[in-house]
Short mmCIF file of C-alpha atoms in Angstrom, two decimals:
data_model
loop_
_atom_site.label_atom_id
_atom_site.label_comp_id
_atom_site.label_asym_id
_atom_site.label_seq_id
_atom_site.Cartn_x
_atom_site.Cartn_y
_atom_site.Cartn_z
CA MET A 914 -10.60 29.17 -101.44
CA ASN A 915 -10.42 26.90 -98.54
CA GLU A 916 -13.52 26.52 -96.57
CA GLN A 917 -13.28 27.96 -93.13
CA ARG A 918 -13.66 25.28 -90.52
CA PRO A 919 -16.27 25.99 -87.94
CA ARG A 920 -14.96 26.83 -84.57
CA ARG A 921 -14.90 24.02 -82.12
CA GLU A 922 -17.48 24.59 -79.55
CA ALA A 923 -16.12 24.98 -76.07
CA ASP A 924 -16.49 22.00 -73.88
CA PRO A 925 -19.34 22.30 -71.42
CA PRO A 926 -18.18 23.21 -67.89
CA GLN A 927 -17.55 20.28 -65.70
CA GLN A 928 -20.29 19.68 -63.29
CA GLN A 929 -19.54 20.30 -59.68
CA ARG A 930 -18.86 17.10 -57.93
CA ARG A 931 -21.50 16.23 -55.57
CA ALA A 932 -20.39 16.72 -52.02
CA GLU A 933 -19.97 13.48 -50.27
CA MET A 934 -22.51 12.78 -47.63
CA ARG A 935 -21.04 12.89 -44.19
CA VAL A 936 -21.77 9.85 -42.13
CA ARG A 937 -23.20 10.76 -38.81
CA PRO A 938 -20.87 9.46 -36.09
CA THR A 939 -22.35 6.63 -34.15
CA GLY A 940 -22.87 7.05 -30.46
CA PRO A 941 -21.62 4.62 -27.86
CA ILE A 942 -23.65 1.51 -27.30
CA VAL A 943 -23.63 2.06 -23.57
CA PRO A 944 -24.39 5.63 -22.40
CA SER A 945 -21.14 7.14 -21.20
CA ALA A 946 -22.72 9.31 -18.51
CA ASN A 947 -25.61 7.44 -16.96
CA VAL A 948 -26.58 7.36 -13.31
CA SER A 949 -25.46 3.80 -12.69
CA GLY A 950 -22.05 4.56 -14.20
CA HIS A 951 -21.46 7.49 -11.85
CA ALA A 952 -22.61 5.47 -8.86
CA LEU A 953 -20.33 2.58 -9.78
CA MET A 954 -17.40 4.96 -10.23
CA CYS A 955 -17.96 6.41 -6.74
CA VAL A 956 -18.19 2.95 -5.18
CA ILE A 957 -14.99 1.82 -6.89
CA ALA A 958 -13.18 5.01 -5.83
CA ILE A 959 -14.21 4.57 -2.17
CA MET A 960 -13.23 0.89 -2.02
CA SER A 961 -9.95 1.58 -3.79
CA PHE A 962 -9.15 4.36 -1.33
CA LEU A 963 -9.85 2.14 1.69
CA ALA A 964 -7.88 -0.79 0.28
CA CYS A 965 -4.87 1.41 -0.55
CA LEU A 966 -4.95 3.02 2.91
CA THR A 967 -5.05 -0.40 4.56
CA LEU A 968 -2.17 -1.64 2.41
CA GLY A 969 -0.09 1.42 3.28
CA GLY A 970 -0.88 1.02 6.98
CA VAL A 971 0.18 -2.63 6.98
CA SER A 972 3.42 -1.71 5.20
CA MET A 973 4.12 0.99 7.81
CA VAL A 974 3.48 -1.38 10.72
CA ARG A 975 5.77 -4.05 9.30
CA ALA A 976 8.55 -1.56 8.57
CA THR A 977 8.26 -0.06 12.06
CA ALA A 978 8.29 -3.46 13.76
CA HIS A 979 11.35 -4.49 11.75
CA SER A 980 13.06 -1.24 12.73
CA TRP A 981 12.31 -1.80 16.42
CA GLN A 982 13.63 -5.36 16.26
CA SER A 983 16.76 -4.29 14.40
CA GLN A 984 17.55 -1.46 16.81
CA ILE A 985 17.26 -3.69 19.87
CA SER A 986 19.13 -6.65 18.40
CA ARG A 987 22.07 -4.40 17.38
CA GLU A 988 22.95 -3.47 20.96
CA ILE A 989 23.58 -5.08 24.33
CA THR A 990 24.07 -3.32 27.66
CA ILE A 991 26.37 -3.95 30.59
CA GLN A 992 24.90 -2.76 33.86
CA ILE A 993 27.24 -2.13 36.81
CA LYS A 994 25.73 -1.66 40.23
CA PRO A 995 27.45 0.81 42.59
CA ASP A 996 29.46 -0.46 45.54
CA ASP A 997 31.48 1.24 48.28
CA ASP A 998 34.71 -0.48 47.27
CA LEU A 999 34.16 -0.08 43.51
CA ASP A 1000 35.74 2.59 41.33
CA MET A 1001 32.78 3.11 38.98
CA GLU A 1002 34.59 4.93 36.18
CA ARG A 1003 37.41 2.39 36.06
CA ALA A 1004 34.91 -0.49 36.19
CA LEU A 1005 32.97 1.01 33.27
CA ALA A 1006 36.14 1.32 31.19
CA ASP A 1007 37.26 -2.21 32.05
CA ALA A 1008 33.83 -3.63 31.14
CA ARG A 1009 33.85 -1.85 27.79
CA ASP A 1010 37.38 -2.97 26.96
CA LEU A 1011 36.59 -6.56 27.94
CA ALA A 1012 33.46 -6.63 25.77
CA LEU A 1013 35.39 -5.30 22.77
CA THR A 1014 37.85 -8.21 23.00
CA PHE A 1015 35.10 -10.62 21.87
CA SER A 1016 34.57 -11.18 18.16
CA GLY A 1017 31.21 -9.90 17.00
CA THR A 1018 31.36 -6.58 18.87
CA THR A 1019 31.80 -3.43 16.78
CA GLY A 1020 31.84 -0.66 19.37
CA GLY A 1021 31.24 0.36 22.96
CA THR A 1022 30.00 3.54 24.60
CA ILE A 1023 29.91 4.47 28.29
CA VAL A 1024 26.72 6.28 29.28
CA ASP A 1025 28.08 9.27 31.20
CA ARG A 1026 26.62 10.80 34.33
CA ALA A 1027 24.70 13.53 32.50
CA ALA A 1028 23.07 11.03 30.14
CA THR A 1029 22.18 8.77 33.06
CA ALA A 1030 20.55 11.69 34.85
CA ARG A 1031 18.53 12.51 31.73
CA LEU A 1032 17.33 8.93 31.55
CA LEU A 1033 16.03 9.12 35.12
CA GLU A 1034 14.65 12.65 34.87
CA PRO A 1035 11.10 11.66 33.74
CA TRP A 1036 10.69 9.57 36.91
CA LEU A 1037 12.87 11.30 39.54
CA GLY A 1038 12.86 14.87 38.26
CA GLY A 1039 15.77 17.14 37.46
CA GLY A 1040 18.78 18.10 39.55
CA LEU A 1041 19.76 14.57 40.53
CA ASP A 1042 22.95 13.89 42.44
CA LEU A 1043 24.05 10.44 41.39
CA ASP A 1044 26.55 10.24 44.24
CA GLU A 1045 23.69 10.20 46.74
CA LEU A 1046 21.64 7.55 44.90
CA PRO A 1047 22.61 3.93 44.23
CA VAL A 1048 22.06 4.34 40.49
CA PRO A 1049 23.60 1.68 38.22
CA ARG A 1050 25.71 2.83 35.29
CA LEU A 1051 25.51 1.46 31.77
CA VAL A 1052 27.83 0.54 28.94
CA VAL A 1053 26.21 0.19 25.51
CA VAL A 1054 27.96 -2.32 23.24
CA THR A 1055 27.16 -2.49 19.54
CA ILE A 1056 27.23 -5.96 18.01
CA ASP A 1057 27.14 -7.50 14.58
CA GLU A 1058 23.64 -8.85 13.95
CA ASN A 1059 24.84 -11.43 11.47
CA ASN A 1060 27.73 -12.63 13.66
CA PRO A 1061 26.85 -11.97 17.33
CA PRO A 1062 29.39 -12.68 20.09
CA ASP A 1063 29.25 -15.53 22.58
CA PHE A 1064 27.02 -13.98 25.25
CA ALA A 1065 27.55 -16.79 27.76
CA ALA A 1066 31.33 -16.47 27.61
CA MET A 1067 31.13 -12.69 27.80
CA ARG A 1068 28.79 -12.85 30.78
CA LYS A 1069 31.12 -15.26 32.60
CA ALA A 1070 34.21 -13.13 31.92
CA LEU A 1071 32.45 -9.96 33.12
CA THR A 1072 31.29 -11.64 36.32
CA GLU A 1073 34.79 -12.86 37.08
CA MET A 1074 36.35 -9.45 36.48
CA ILE A 1075 33.60 -7.24 37.94
CA PRO A 1076 31.16 -9.07 40.25
CA GLN A 1077 28.78 -6.09 40.20
CA ALA A 1078 28.42 -6.25 36.37
CA PHE A 1079 25.39 -7.73 34.65
CA LEU A 1080 25.14 -8.38 30.90
CA ASP A 1081 21.74 -7.84 29.29
CA ASP A 1082 21.53 -9.09 25.69
CA HIS A 1083 17.85 -8.02 25.36
CA ARG A 1084 16.92 -11.50 24.21
CA THR A 1085 13.71 -11.44 26.22
CA TRP A 1086 12.73 -8.06 24.79
CA VAL A 1087 13.61 -9.17 21.26
CA ASP A 1088 11.42 -12.28 21.59
CA ARG A 1089 8.54 -10.22 22.90
CA LEU A 1090 9.01 -7.64 20.18
CA VAL A 1091 9.10 -10.30 17.47
CA ALA A 1092 5.90 -11.82 18.83
CA MET A 1093 4.22 -8.40 18.97
CA ALA A 1094 5.43 -7.54 15.47
CA ASN A 1095 4.16 -10.82 14.05
CA THR A 1096 0.82 -10.39 15.81
CA THR A 1097 0.47 -6.82 14.55
CA ALA A 1098 1.41 -7.89 11.01
CA MET A 1099 -1.12 -10.74 11.16
CA ILE A 1100 -3.86 -8.40 12.36
CA GLY A 1101 -2.99 -5.90 9.63
CA SER A 1102 -2.95 -8.64 7.00
CA GLY A 1103 -6.33 -9.87 8.26
CA VAL A 1104 -7.79 -6.39 8.01
CA LEU A 1105 -6.33 -6.05 4.51
CA MET A 1106 -7.92 -9.35 3.48
CA LEU A 1107 -11.30 -8.26 4.87
CA VAL A 1108 -11.11 -4.91 3.08
CA SER A 1109 -9.99 -6.62 -0.12
CA SER A 1110 -12.84 -9.13 0.11
CA ALA A 1111 -15.34 -6.34 0.71
CA MET A 1112 -13.84 -4.45 -2.22
CA VAL A 1113 -14.17 -7.46 -4.53
CA LEU A 1114 -17.76 -8.18 -3.53
CA THR A 1115 -18.76 -4.52 -3.74
CA VAL A 1116 -17.20 -4.03 -7.16
CA VAL A 1117 -18.71 -7.26 -8.53
CA PHE A 1118 -22.24 -6.57 -7.30
CA ALA A 1119 -22.08 -2.89 -8.24
CA THR A 1120 -20.99 -3.83 -11.75
CA ARG A 1121 -23.78 -6.39 -12.07
CA GLY A 1122 -26.26 -3.83 -10.76
CA ALA A 1123 -25.12 -1.28 -13.33
CA LEU A 1124 -25.45 -3.87 -16.09
CA SER A 1125 -28.95 -4.87 -15.01
CA GLY A 1126 -30.08 -1.34 -15.84
CA ASN A 1127 -28.71 -1.77 -19.37
CA ARG A 1128 -30.16 -5.23 -20.03
CA HIS A 1129 -32.49 -3.86 -22.69
CA ILE A 1130 -29.47 -2.68 -24.69
CA VAL A 1131 -28.03 -6.18 -24.66
CA GLU A 1132 -31.37 -7.63 -25.76
CA VAL A 1133 -31.78 -5.19 -28.65
CA LEU A 1134 -28.24 -5.71 -29.91
CA HIS A 1135 -28.61 -9.46 -29.70
CA PHE A 1136 -31.96 -9.42 -31.52
CA VAL A 1137 -30.56 -7.39 -34.44
CA GLY A 1138 -27.80 -9.92 -34.94
CA ALA A 1139 -24.81 -8.60 -33.00
CA GLU A 1140 -22.48 -11.33 -31.93
CA ALA A 1141 -22.11 -12.06 -28.25
CA GLY A 1142 -18.38 -11.31 -28.31
CA PHE A 1143 -18.96 -7.88 -29.86
CA VAL A 1144 -21.61 -6.92 -27.29
CA ALA A 1145 -19.45 -8.17 -24.43
CA SER A 1146 -16.39 -6.27 -25.71
CA GLU A 1147 -18.37 -3.01 -25.93
CA PHE A 1148 -19.61 -3.31 -22.35
CA GLN A 1149 -16.15 -4.44 -21.30
CA LYS A 1150 -14.57 -1.26 -22.70
CA HIS A 1151 -17.22 0.92 -21.07
CA PHE A 1152 -16.78 -0.55 -17.60
CA LEU A 1153 -13.00 -0.64 -17.99
CA ARG A 1154 -13.01 3.14 -18.41
CA ILE A 1155 -15.28 3.55 -15.38
CA SER A 1156 -13.15 1.27 -13.21
CA LEU A 1157 -9.89 2.93 -14.22
CA LYS A 1158 -11.28 6.37 -13.42
CA GLY A 1159 -12.70 5.29 -10.06
CA ALA A 1160 -9.77 3.12 -8.95
CA GLY A 1161 -7.28 5.71 -10.17
CA ALA A 1162 -9.00 8.47 -8.22
CA GLY A 1163 -9.12 6.39 -5.03
CA GLY A 1164 -5.52 5.21 -5.34
CA LEU A 1165 -4.26 8.71 -6.13
CA LEU A 1166 -6.10 10.13 -3.12
CA ALA A 1167 -4.59 7.44 -0.85
CA ALA A 1168 -1.07 8.08 -2.18
CA LEU A 1169 -1.58 11.82 -1.74
CA SER A 1170 -2.66 11.23 1.86
CA PHE A 1171 0.59 9.42 2.63
CA VAL A 1172 2.62 12.13 0.91
CA ILE A 1173 0.89 14.87 2.93
CA ALA A 1174 1.32 12.92 6.19
CA SER A 1175 5.02 12.36 5.45
CA PHE A 1176 5.49 16.04 4.65
CA TRP A 1177 3.71 17.07 7.87
CA GLN A 1178 5.90 14.71 9.86
CA SER A 1179 9.08 16.14 8.34
CA GLN A 1180 7.97 19.70 9.07
CA THR A 1181 7.03 19.07 12.72
CA LEU A 1182 10.07 17.18 13.97
CA ALA A 1183 11.10 17.40 17.63
CA THR A 1184 7.55 18.07 18.82
CA PRO A 1185 5.77 15.84 21.37
CA GLU A 1186 2.98 14.94 18.94
CA THR A 1187 5.32 13.98 16.13
CA ASP A 1188 7.70 12.09 18.42
CA GLN A 1189 4.84 10.05 19.84
CA ALA A 1190 3.40 9.32 16.38
CA THR A 1191 6.86 8.35 15.12
CA ALA A 1192 7.44 6.05 18.09
CA LEU A 1193 4.14 4.27 17.51
CA PHE A 1194 3.83 4.20 13.71
CA GLY A 1195 7.29 5.10 12.45
CA THR A 1196 7.58 7.31 9.41
CA PHE A 1197 4.48 7.81 7.28
CA SER A 1198 6.47 7.14 4.12
CA ILE A 1199 5.46 3.83 2.54
CA GLY A 1200 8.34 3.69 0.04
CA TYR A 1201 8.26 2.58 -3.55
CA THR A 1202 6.90 -0.87 -2.61
CA GLY A 1203 3.82 0.76 -1.06
CA TYR A 1204 3.18 2.83 -4.17
CA LEU A 1205 3.65 -0.26 -6.33
CA GLY A 1206 1.04 -1.97 -4.13
CA ILE A 1207 -1.37 0.91 -4.71
CA PHE A 1208 -0.82 0.63 -8.46
CA ALA A 1209 -1.42 -3.14 -8.24
CA ILE A 1210 -4.71 -2.57 -6.40
CA ILE A 1211 -5.83 -0.19 -9.16
CA LEU A 1212 -5.08 -2.83 -11.79
CA VAL A 1213 -6.84 -5.56 -9.80
CA ILE A 1214 -9.99 -3.45 -9.42
CA ALA A 1215 -10.01 -2.62 -13.13
CA LEU A 1216 -9.54 -6.28 -14.01
CA LEU A 1217 -12.31 -7.38 -11.64
CA THR A 1218 -14.76 -4.83 -13.00
CA THR A 1219 -13.97 -5.66 -16.62
CA LEU A 1220 -14.16 -9.42 -16.08
CA THR A 1221 -17.43 -9.11 -14.15
CA ALA A 1222 -18.95 -6.99 -16.93
CA ARG A 1223 -17.96 -9.50 -19.60
CA LEU A 1224 -19.21 -12.52 -17.69
CA THR A 1225 -22.49 -10.78 -16.83
CA VAL A 1226 -23.15 -9.81 -20.47
CA MET A 1227 -22.36 -13.32 -21.71
CA ARG A 1228 -24.68 -14.77 -19.09
CA THR A 1229 -27.41 -12.31 -20.05
CA ILE A 1230 -27.14 -13.30 -23.72
CA TYR A 1231 -27.23 -16.96 -22.70
CA GLU A 1232 -30.43 -16.35 -20.73
CA ILE A 1233 -31.96 -14.50 -23.67
CA ASP A 1234 -31.26 -17.44 -25.96
CA LEU A 1235 -32.79 -19.86 -23.49
CA ILE A 1236 -35.91 -17.73 -23.18
CA ARG A 1237 -36.25 -17.52 -26.98
CA SER A 1238 -35.96 -21.29 -27.28
CA ASP A 1239 -38.33 -21.90 -24.38
CA PRO A 1240 -40.54 -18.92 -23.37
CA GLY A 1241 -41.60 -20.83 -20.27
CA ARG A 1242 -38.22 -20.03 -18.71
CA THR A 1243 -39.02 -16.30 -18.52
CA ASP A 1244 -40.36 -16.39 -14.98
CA THR A 1245 -37.40 -18.47 -13.86
CA PHE A 1246 -34.76 -15.96 -15.03
CA GLN A 1247 -36.78 -12.94 -13.98
CA GLY A 1248 -37.01 -14.41 -10.49
#
């Protein structure tokens, strides 16, 4: 009889694997919400807002001045003084036809009696009778800016045909307008440079002030063996986030201000306030170039803040090394 084999004992239950220990996430080296960080963010936002507003204002002034210059240089006027022996309507038609015979002219319009009366209404009041007043009449001739006509020859031909006619090519007004536009653009550019300089200095000193409050963090990290590049990169990332938030908020607020002003202007057309503002400043729309300028200012501020933070940390580590090698330098760097 075969011996009965003993039953194989069941394998012991596998032990529960020990739960892996969770590594506690490390906190940021630089506190993400400290007082100096909030103050720096507010300073950057304010300077970014002012710089973007100034840039938009300079763009508006230049566009308006160019529009004024273009409108005046596109037209010339022929003024005909009244005379007892002159048929005014025929003289106006002859002057227009003569002007259109010159190359470089694209069109001519006779200012009728009603339009002439409206031009004089702000000074002489309504209900004018042009037959009782020696009021000159005008012919507006549109010219090609790139290929203007020969004004001297046109003036001579008009004088020979109609002695009472006078050609005004607005050259004096164009020269004055160009000088005024250039002066205004120079003043605006000067203001923009001053605001930009103030922005740079404010951002640099505010960043250095915020870093001075965190000097002990740099010292501790350096003493425990952290490399200078690592410490600088950590502070660089921290201040890059602060500068992007502040500059982005200021730039967005400036862009929103121009959008609201442009919308208000479009909704209040044909009112005295809007007409006067449009005559002085033009449209409040700064175009895509203005918005690109705002975006560029945001990037410049972020770059300045980040570069200042890195240079300040590297200089701090350099000072710490000098003090460790020669403790007598402590008073020098603290001063």
